[in-house]
Amino acid sequence: ATGAYPKRVKVVEVGPRDGLQNEKNVVPTPVKINLINMLSETGLQVIEATSFVSPKWVPQMADHTEVMQGINKLPGISYPVLTPNLKGFQAAVAAGAKEVSIFGAASELFTQKNINCSIEESLERFDEVLKAAREANIPVRGYVSCVLGCPYEGKISAAKVAEVSKKMYSMGCYEISLGDTIGVGTPGSMKEMLTAVMKEVPVGALAVHCHDTYGQALANILVALQMGVSVVDASVAGLGGCPYAQGASGNVATEDLVYMLNGLGIHTGVDLQKLMDTGTFICNALNRKTNSKVSQASCRL
Amino acid sequence: QEPQASGLPEYIKIVEVGPRDGLQNEKVIVPTDTKIELINQLSKTGLPAIEVTSFVSSKWVPQMADHKEVMRGIERHPGVQYPVLTPNLQGFHSAIAAGATEVSVFGAASESFSKMNINCSIEESIERFEEVTKSARNMNIPVRGYVSCALGCPYEGNVVPDKVAEVSKRLYSMGCYEISLGDTIGVGTPGSMKKMLEAVMKEIPLSALAVHCHDTYGQALANILTAIQMGVAVVDSSVAGLGGCPYAKGAAGNVATEDVIYMLNGLGISTGVNLCAVMEAGNFICTALNKKTNSKVAQASFST
């Protein structure tokens, strides 16, 4: 049944980090800063700004310090940054970060291939970050990747997702963002996964991070909303392809998400037109077409 | 997954509209042989219904000028329906003469759209369709009714759910066995889909309803999910997402059959359709049209 929807949804904008990280062209620092500044004017409350990882691994994010120090930080808006370990955390705080994110996974193989250690070892690394963050009064958001499928392991058990989520939540993450990393999930697997996770983590602390690789993102998000999830990650213009399927799409477009939430009468605080303008800006800068269908349709009306 | 336990239908009938609605909205004129080959490939996928062509004047819709040849040229697989569009009695007779065994009529919930699209008011169009359904009844030919602009109109903007219900009821009472509710410009969302279906369901039995969602604003699958959660068990879609939007240049149109089936498979809902076979048919027609598929499932599957 359709059930009641949340009255408000917090949209977490991941374009400048997750989006750009998966774009082929390296984006100049001033463009990144302008992108984030424009996003700051749209009403979005959370904008993931950059990632404090080694530029050897992620060249796109090499300018993390300059970006962090260069953006206008508007009051009431949070600018979380990724910190894979204690060193990254310290660099982030030194650069002015007031919120950080850590990236776990529900798949052993994915963790091995992605960050070169087991899930257990990754949690030990994160624990160091969480301890330091607690002392500095810095909130930490936890991501769990591969919640609906893994490019290496295939099917992922809902119980495993619940287990990893529970650990990260009890270690001190204020929110757990559940990521359908390769976009294979459907409303069926989303429901099953959330049912398991919601036994261990309060729904108010859950977010969904859906990829649109198989066109399922908005349907999956709809199901998550029906189950009480009220935090949704998205990327302006649908920036960020899928690193596991060349040419395929990745992140769901923030514009398309906001269009749907508007139609459901759910409050987001986001100005869709300003968001579309920001998408137009970054697509021009990247010399690419938008992945947002709302943007594609609106330009021609 | 147990769809029954979750309140979802156990089986959903997919009505494939690619060869008609899809191709009609493609710029390139497709050779007759290619159309026939596409339909023949689709006939082997398990799809229960494939909308073949349209018996309209070729002056209005040049893409469908070869309706007779296509109708006569396709393989007719047992258990598969091959409906054709018939805008009036003349088209109906022509369709029957060419071997059609099911037809469709196209109404709209917007006066402006009706005038701009078929040059008459809703009331006048209903009178035309009544001629078709009368003849069809005499010949035992099932008629499917479409209602366009069910969630919004390119000219009038907002469309009132009660109007959709009223037009649907007229089509149903004149003898259409099924009413396909079309979000013609894809502006609908789960919110407006729910309101519209609630109004229509007061007048038409659920089992006689279908949804025809366009993906112009990326909302199609979410809208379809909402519809099937309310018990709708017939969904229209177009292989490879063929068919752009004539009202927003360059924008998307029909939802891709592959993407719908992927979702229904994931929900444990039976369709009888082989997804791989549909992707192959999609690949065939996209190659023939020299265009990229609009199906994300196809894009992802051919990329890995």
mmCIF file with all atom_site columns, N, CA, C and O in Angstrom, chain A residues 3-23:
data_model
loop_
_atom_site.group_PDB
_atom_site.id
_atom_site.type_symbol
_atom_site.label_atom_id
_atom_site.label_alt_id
_atom_site.label_comp_id
_atom_site.label_asym_id
_atom_site.label_entity_id
_atom_site.label_seq_id
_atom_site.pdbx_PDB_ins_code
_atom_site.Cartn_x
_atom_site.Cartn_y
_atom_site.Cartn_z
_atom_site.occupancy
_atom_site.B_iso_or_equiv
_atom_site.pdbx_formal_charge
_atom_site.auth_seq_id
_atom_site.auth_comp_id
_atom_site.auth_asym_id
_atom_site.auth_atom_id
_atom_site.pdbx_PDB_model_num
ATOM 1  N N  . GLY A 1 3  ? 0.737  4.155  1.804   1.00 0.00 ? 3  GLY A N  1
ATOM 2  C CA . GLY A 1 3  ? 1.156  4.664  3.113   1.00 0.00 ? 3  GLY A CA 1
ATOM 3  C C  . GLY A 1 3  ? 1.418  6.147  3.121   1.00 0.00 ? 3  GLY A C  1
ATOM 4  O O  . GLY A 1 3  ? 1.364  6.805  2.103   1.00 0.00 ? 3  GLY A O  1
ATOM 5  N N  . ALA A 1 4  ? 1.742  6.690  4.293   1.00 0.00 ? 4  ALA A N  1
ATOM 6  C CA . ALA A 1 4  ? 1.989  8.119  4.418   1.00 0.00 ? 4  ALA A CA 1
ATOM 7  C C  . ALA A 1 4  ? 3.450  8.422  4.105   1.00 0.00 ? 4  ALA A C  1
ATOM 8  O O  . ALA A 1 4  ? 4.343  7.638  4.400   1.00 0.00 ? 4  ALA A O  1
ATOM 9  N N  . TYR A 1 5  ? 3.702  9.585  3.501   1.00 0.00 ? 5  TYR A N  1
ATOM 10 C CA . TYR A 1 5  ? 5.056  10.014 3.203   1.00 0.00 ? 5  TYR A CA 1
ATOM 11 C C  . TYR A 1 5  ? 5.536  10.980 4.280   1.00 0.00 ? 5  TYR A C  1
ATOM 12 O O  . TYR A 1 5  ? 4.726  11.630 4.933   1.00 0.00 ? 5  TYR A O  1
ATOM 13 N N  . PRO A 1 6  ? 6.885  11.108 4.443   1.00 0.00 ? 6  PRO A N  1
ATOM 14 C CA . PRO A 1 6  ? 7.375  12.126 5.384   1.00 0.00 ? 6  PRO A CA 1
ATOM 15 C C  . PRO A 1 6  ? 6.923  13.506 4.901   1.00 0.00 ? 6  PRO A C  1
ATOM 16 O O  . PRO A 1 6  ? 6.756  13.732 3.692   1.00 0.00 ? 6  PRO A O  1
ATOM 17 N N  . LYS A 1 7  ? 6.750  14.432 5.835   1.00 0.00 ? 7  LYS A N  1
ATOM 18 C CA . LYS A 1 7  ? 6.349  15.784 5.430   1.00 0.00 ? 7  LYS A CA 1
ATOM 19 C C  . LYS A 1 7  ? 7.538  16.562 4.866   1.00 0.00 ? 7  LYS A C  1
ATOM 20 O O  . LYS A 1 7  ? 7.385  17.437 4.020   1.00 0.00 ? 7  LYS A O  1
ATOM 21 N N  . ARG A 1 8  ? 8.726  16.246 5.417   1.00 0.00 ? 8  ARG A N  1
ATOM 22 C CA . ARG A 1 8  ? 9.921  16.935 4.941   1.00 0.00 ? 8  ARG A CA 1
ATOM 23 C C  . ARG A 1 8  ? 10.993 15.917 4.593   1.00 0.00 ? 8  ARG A C  1
ATOM 24 O O  . ARG A 1 8  ? 11.092 14.874 5.243   1.00 0.00 ? 8  ARG A O  1
ATOM 25 N N  . VAL A 1 9  ? 11.772 16.220 3.588   1.00 0.00 ? 9  VAL A N  1
ATOM 26 C CA . VAL A 1 9  ? 12.903 15.369 3.251   1.00 0.00 ? 9  VAL A CA 1
ATOM 27 C C  . VAL A 1 9  ? 14.148 16.238 3.161   1.00 0.00 ? 9  VAL A C  1
ATOM 28 O O  . VAL A 1 9  ? 14.126 17.324 2.573   1.00 0.00 ? 9  VAL A O  1
ATOM 29 N N  . LYS A 1 10 ? 15.218 15.755 3.771   1.00 0.00 ? 10 LYS A N  1
ATOM 30 C CA . LYS A 1 10 ? 16.502 16.454 3.681   1.00 0.00 ? 10 LYS A CA 1
ATOM 31 C C  . LYS A 1 10 ? 17.228 15.888 2.456   1.00 0.00 ? 10 LYS A C  1
ATOM 32 O O  . LYS A 1 10 ? 17.439 14.666 2.359   1.00 0.00 ? 10 LYS A O  1
ATOM 33 N N  . VAL A 1 11 ? 17.556 16.767 1.515   1.00 0.00 ? 11 VAL A N  1
ATOM 34 C CA . VAL A 1 11 ? 18.285 16.334 0.324   1.00 0.00 ? 11 VAL A CA 1
ATOM 35 C C  . VAL A 1 11 ? 19.772 16.585 0.559   1.00 0.00 ? 11 VAL A C  1
ATOM 36 O O  . VAL A 1 11 ? 20.176 17.717 0.862   1.00 0.00 ? 11 VAL A O  1
ATOM 37 N N  . VAL A 1 12 ? 20.572 15.523 0.452   1.00 0.00 ? 12 VAL A N  1
ATOM 38 C CA . VAL A 1 12 ? 22.021 15.668 0.624   1.00 0.00 ? 12 VAL A CA 1
ATOM 39 C C  . VAL A 1 12 ? 22.653 15.702 -0.764  1.00 0.00 ? 12 VAL A C  1
ATOM 40 O O  . VAL A 1 12 ? 22.605 14.717 -1.506  1.00 0.00 ? 12 VAL A O  1
ATOM 41 N N  . GLU A 1 13 ? 23.204 16.836 -1.125  1.00 0.00 ? 13 GLU A N  1
ATOM 42 C CA . GLU A 1 13 ? 23.772 17.044 -2.453  1.00 0.00 ? 13 GLU A CA 1
ATOM 43 C C  . GLU A 1 13 ? 25.209 16.517 -2.511  1.00 0.00 ? 13 GLU A C  1
ATOM 44 O O  . GLU A 1 13 ? 26.094 17.028 -1.802  1.00 0.00 ? 13 GLU A O  1
ATOM 45 N N  . VAL A 1 14 ? 25.433 15.494 -3.354  1.00 0.00 ? 14 VAL A N  1
ATOM 46 C CA . VAL A 1 14 ? 26.759 14.875 -3.420  1.00 0.00 ? 14 VAL A CA 1
ATOM 47 C C  . VAL A 1 14 ? 27.473 15.166 -4.740  1.00 0.00 ? 14 VAL A C  1
ATOM 48 O O  . VAL A 1 14 ? 28.537 14.593 -5.008  1.00 0.00 ? 14 VAL A O  1
ATOM 49 N N  . GLY A 1 15 ? 26.900 16.048 -5.548  1.00 0.00 ? 15 GLY A N  1
ATOM 50 C CA . GLY A 1 15 ? 27.493 16.344 -6.859  1.00 0.00 ? 15 GLY A CA 1
ATOM 51 C C  . GLY A 1 15 ? 28.953 16.763 -6.817  1.00 0.00 ? 15 GLY A C  1
ATOM 52 O O  . GLY A 1 15 ? 29.784 16.210 -7.539  1.00 0.00 ? 15 GLY A O  1
ATOM 53 N N  . PRO A 1 16 ? 29.298 17.750 -5.965  1.00 0.00 ? 16 PRO A N  1
ATOM 54 C CA . PRO A 1 16 ? 30.686 18.236 -5.982  1.00 0.00 ? 16 PRO A CA 1
ATOM 55 C C  . PRO A 1 16 ? 31.706 17.159 -5.585  1.00 0.00 ? 16 PRO A C  1
ATOM 56 O O  . PRO A 1 16 ? 32.874 17.252 -5.958  1.00 0.00 ? 16 PRO A O  1
ATOM 57 N N  . ARG A 1 17 ? 31.253 16.143 -4.833  1.00 0.00 ? 17 ARG A N  1
ATOM 58 C CA . ARG A 1 17 ? 32.210 15.102 -4.439  1.00 0.00 ? 17 ARG A CA 1
ATOM 59 C C  . ARG A 1 17 ? 31.975 13.814 -5.229  1.00 0.00 ? 17 ARG A C  1
ATOM 60 O O  . ARG A 1 17 ? 32.722 13.482 -6.145  1.00 0.00 ? 17 ARG A O  1
ATOM 61 N N  . ASP A 1 18 ? 30.911 13.091 -4.918  1.00 0.00 ? 18 ASP A N  1
ATOM 62 C CA . ASP A 1 18 ? 30.622 11.825 -5.590  1.00 0.00 ? 18 ASP A CA 1
ATOM 63 C C  . ASP A 1 18 ? 30.430 12.042 -7.089  1.00 0.00 ? 18 ASP A C  1
ATOM 64 O O  . ASP A 1 18 ? 30.876 11.253 -7.917  1.00 0.00 ? 18 ASP A O  1
ATOM 65 N N  . GLY A 1 19 ? 29.765 13.140 -7.437  1.00 0.00 ? 19 GLY A N  1
ATOM 66 C CA . GLY A 1 19 ? 29.520 13.436 -8.842  1.00 0.00 ? 19 GLY A CA 1
ATOM 67 C C  . GLY A 1 19 ? 30.810 13.683 -9.601  1.00 0.00 ? 19 GLY A C  1
ATOM 68 O O  . GLY A 1 19 ? 31.163 12.958 -10.529 1.00 0.00 ? 19 GLY A O  1
ATOM 69 N N  . LEU A 1 20 ? 31.534 14.720 -9.165  1.00 0.00 ? 20 LEU A N  1
ATOM 70 C CA . LEU A 1 20 ? 32.753 15.092 -9.887  1.00 0.00 ? 20 LEU A CA 1
ATOM 71 C C  . LEU A 1 20 ? 33.804 13.994 -9.836  1.00 0.00 ? 20 LEU A C  1
ATOM 72 O O  . LEU A 1 20 ? 34.574 13.805 -10.774 1.00 0.00 ? 20 LEU A O  1
ATOM 73 N N  . GLN A 1 21 ? 33.857 13.254 -8.727  1.00 0.00 ? 21 GLN A N  1
ATOM 74 C CA . GLN A 1 21 ? 34.852 12.191 -8.582  1.00 0.00 ? 21 GLN A CA 1
ATOM 75 C C  . GLN A 1 21 ? 34.709 11.155 -9.686  1.00 0.00 ? 21 GLN A C  1
ATOM 76 O O  . GLN A 1 21 ? 35.691 10.537 -10.107 1.00 0.00 ? 21 GLN A O  1
ATOM 77 N N  . ASN A 1 22 ? 33.477 11.004 -10.174 1.00 0.00 ? 22 ASN A N  1
ATOM 78 C CA . ASN A 1 22 ? 33.257 10.010 -11.217 1.00 0.00 ? 22 ASN A CA 1
ATOM 79 C C  . ASN A 1 22 ? 33.119 10.612 -12.601 1.00 0.00 ? 22 ASN A C  1
ATOM 80 O O  . ASN A 1 22 ? 32.596 9.976  -13.516 1.00 0.00 ? 22 ASN A O  1
ATOM 81 N N  . GLU A 1 23 ? 33.557 11.849 -12.759 1.00 0.00 ? 23 GLU A N  1
ATOM 82 C CA . GLU A 1 23 ? 33.576 12.476 -14.076 1.00 0.00 ? 23 GLU A CA 1
ATOM 83 C C  . GLU A 1 23 ? 35.001 12.376 -14.622 1.00 0.00 ? 23 GLU A C  1
ATOM 84 O O  . GLU A 1 23 ? 35.974 12.554 -13.889 1.00 0.00 ? 23 GLU A O  1
#
